[in-house]
Amino acid sequence: MACCVIGSMLMVGVVGLVRGIKERVLRRQAAAPESWRLHG
């Protein structure tokens, strides 16, 4: 049972990390044009 609990916790952690990374990437892509305009 310990293995199942640890496995489920790892899966939840991985899913959370993936969601966080996707949100960061989307925010960067959304903010990129503005930064390019300022620097360009």
mmCIF file of N, CA and C in Angstrom:
data_model
loop_
_atom_site.group_PDB
_atom_site.id
_atom_site.type_symbol
_atom_site.label_atom_id
_atom_site.label_comp_id
_atom_site.label_asym_id
_atom_site.label_seq_id
_atom_site.Cartn_x
_atom_site.Cartn_y
_atom_site.Cartn_z
ATOM 1 N N MET A 1 0.843 -1.208 0.000
ATOM 2 C CA MET A 1 0.000 0.000 0.000
ATOM 3 C C MET A 1 0.877 1.256 0.000
ATOM 4 N N ALA A 2 2.020 1.174 0.677
ATOM 5 C CA ALA A 2 2.909 2.343 0.711
ATOM 6 C C ALA A 2 3.349 2.701 -0.704
ATOM 7 N N CYS A 3 3.640 1.677 -1.516
ATOM 8 C CA CYS A 3 4.077 1.941 -2.897
ATOM 9 C C CYS A 3 2.978 2.675 -3.675
ATOM 10 N N CYS A 4 1.741 2.242 -3.483
ATOM 11 C CA CYS A 4 0.637 2.881 -4.208
ATOM 12 C C CYS A 4 0.513 4.343 -3.802
ATOM 13 N N VAL A 5 0.628 4.612 -2.489
ATOM 14 C CA VAL A 5 0.494 5.989 -1.994
ATOM 15 C C VAL A 5 1.622 6.843 -2.546
ATOM 16 N N ILE A 6 2.848 6.328 -2.485
ATOM 17 C CA ILE A 6 3.995 7.089 -2.994
ATOM 18 C C ILE A 6 3.839 7.328 -4.491
ATOM 19 N N GLY A 7 3.404 6.312 -5.226
ATOM 20 C CA GLY A 7 3.229 6.447 -6.670
ATOM 21 C C GLY A 7 2.194 7.510 -7.003
ATOM 22 N N SER A 8 1.077 7.498 -6.276
ATOM 23 C CA SER A 8 0.020 8.492 -6.554
ATOM 24 C C SER A 8 0.525 9.890 -6.227
ATOM 25 N N MET A 9 1.290 10.032 -5.133
ATOM 26 C CA MET A 9 1.823 11.350 -4.766
ATOM 27 C C MET A 9 2.804 11.828 -5.827
ATOM 28 N N LEU A 10 3.617 10.921 -6.363
ATOM 29 C CA LEU A 10 4.571 11.302 -7.410
ATOM 30 C C LEU A 10 3.816 11.758 -8.653
ATOM 31 N N MET A 11 2.764 11.026 -9.015
ATOM 32 C CA MET A 11 1.996 11.397 -10.203
ATOM 33 C C MET A 11 1.387 12.782 -10.027
ATOM 34 N N VAL A 12 0.813 13.042 -8.847
ATOM 35 C CA VAL A 12 0.210 14.360 -8.589
ATOM 36 C C VAL A 12 1.277 15.435 -8.679
ATOM 37 N N GLY A 13 2.474 15.165 -8.133
ATOM 38 C CA GLY A 13 3.559 16.145 -8.180
ATOM 39 C C GLY A 13 3.992 16.414 -9.608
ATOM 40 N N VAL A 14 4.114 15.350 -10.407
ATOM 41 C CA VAL A 14 4.545 15.525 -11.806
ATOM 42 C C VAL A 14 3.498 16.328 -12.573
ATOM 43 N N VAL A 15 2.228 15.996 -12.373
ATOM 44 C CA VAL A 15 1.160 16.722 -13.080
ATOM 45 C C VAL A 15 1.199 18.192 -12.688
ATOM 46 N N GLY A 16 1.409 18.477 -11.399
ATOM 47 C CA GLY A 16 1.479 19.864 -10.942
ATOM 48 C C GLY A 16 2.647 20.591 -11.585
ATOM 49 N N LEU A 17 3.801 19.925 -11.666
ATOM 50 C CA LEU A 17 4.973 20.558 -12.286
ATOM 51 C C LEU A 17 4.701 20.859 -13.750
ATOM 52 N N VAL A 18 4.114 19.897 -14.470
ATOM 53 C CA VAL A 18 3.836 20.094 -15.896
ATOM 54 C C VAL A 18 2.885 21.269 -16.087
ATOM 55 N N ARG A 19 1.856 21.334 -15.238
ATOM 56 C CA ARG A 19 0.898 22.448 -15.367
ATOM 57 C C ARG A 19 1.599 23.776 -15.105
ATOM 58 N N GLY A 20 2.453 23.826 -14.089
ATOM 59 C CA GLY A 20 3.169 25.061 -13.774
ATOM 60 C C GLY A 20 4.076 25.481 -14.917
ATOM 61 N N ILE A 21 4.781 24.505 -15.504
ATOM 62 C CA ILE A 21 5.692 24.825 -16.614
ATOM 63 C C ILE A 21 4.890 25.352 -17.801
ATOM 64 N N LYS A 22 3.757 24.709 -18.101
ATOM 65 C CA LYS A 22 2.942 25.154 -19.239
ATOM 66 C C LYS A 22 2.461 26.577 -19.009
ATOM 67 N N GLU A 23 2.032 26.887 -17.765
ATOM 68 C CA GLU A 23 1.549 28.241 -17.479
ATOM 69 C C GLU A 23 2.680 29.246 -17.667
ATOM 70 N N ARG A 24 3.885 28.893 -17.211
ATOM 71 C CA ARG A 24 5.024 29.808 -17.359
ATOM 72 C C ARG A 24 5.332 30.039 -18.833
ATOM 73 N N VAL A 25 5.317 28.961 -19.625
ATOM 74 C CA VAL A 25 5.631 29.082 -21.054
ATOM 75 C C VAL A 25 4.588 29.961 -21.738
ATOM 76 N N LEU A 26 3.302 29.752 -21.407
ATOM 77 C CA LEU A 26 2.247 30.547 -22.037
ATOM 78 C C LEU A 26 2.406 32.013 -21.665
ATOM 79 N N ARG A 27 2.755 32.279 -20.399
ATOM 80 C CA ARG A 27 2.928 33.670 -19.976
ATOM 81 C C ARG A 27 4.108 34.290 -20.705
ATOM 82 N N ARG A 28 5.190 33.520 -20.882
ATOM 83 C CA ARG A 28 6.360 34.049 -21.589
ATOM 84 C C ARG A 28 5.997 34.355 -23.044
ATOM 85 N N GLN A 29 5.271 33.449 -23.683
ATOM 86 C CA GLN A 29 4.883 33.648 -25.087
ATOM 87 C C GLN A 29 3.974 34.867 -25.205
ATOM 88 N N ALA A 30 3.103 35.064 -24.220
ATOM 89 C CA ALA A 30 2.180 36.199 -24.277
ATOM 90 C C ALA A 30 2.928 37.505 -24.040
ATOM 91 N N ALA A 31 3.980 37.481 -23.204
ATOM 92 C CA ALA A 31 4.717 38.704 -22.881
ATOM 93 C C ALA A 31 5.854 38.945 -23.868
ATOM 94 N N ALA A 32 6.225 37.948 -24.652
ATOM 95 C CA ALA A 32 7.373 38.081 -25.564
ATOM 96 C C ALA A 32 7.190 39.214 -26.575
ATOM 97 N N PRO A 33 6.071 39.291 -27.306
ATOM 98 C CA PRO A 33 5.908 40.354 -28.316
ATOM 99 C C PRO A 33 6.113 41.741 -27.713
ATOM 100 N N GLU A 34 5.596 41.977 -26.504
ATOM 101 C CA GLU A 34 5.741 43.285 -25.875
ATOM 102 C C GLU A 34 7.211 43.584 -25.600
ATOM 103 N N SER A 35 7.938 42.593 -25.085
ATOM 104 C CA SER A 35 9.356 42.815 -24.784
ATOM 105 C C SER A 35 10.143 43.034 -26.077
ATOM 106 N N TRP A 36 9.773 42.280 -27.132
ATOM 107 C CA TRP A 36 10.467 42.452 -28.414
ATOM 108 C C TRP A 36 10.233 43.869 -28.950
ATOM 109 N N ARG A 37 9.018 44.358 -28.815
ATOM 110 C CA ARG A 37 8.712 45.707 -29.301
ATOM 111 C C ARG A 37 9.511 46.741 -28.519
ATOM 112 N N LEU A 38 9.613 46.558 -27.207
ATOM 113 C CA LEU A 38 10.346 47.529 -26.380
ATOM 114 C C LEU A 38 11.826 47.532 -26.751
ATOM 115 N N HIS A 39 12.413 46.329 -26.886
ATOM 116 C CA HIS A 39 13.853 46.240 -27.175
ATOM 117 C C HIS A 39 14.131 46.541 -28.648
ATOM 118 N N GLY A 40 13.202 46.152 -29.529
ATOM 119 C CA GLY A 40 13.431 46.341 -30.952
ATOM 120 C C GLY A 40 13.237 47.782 -31.356
#
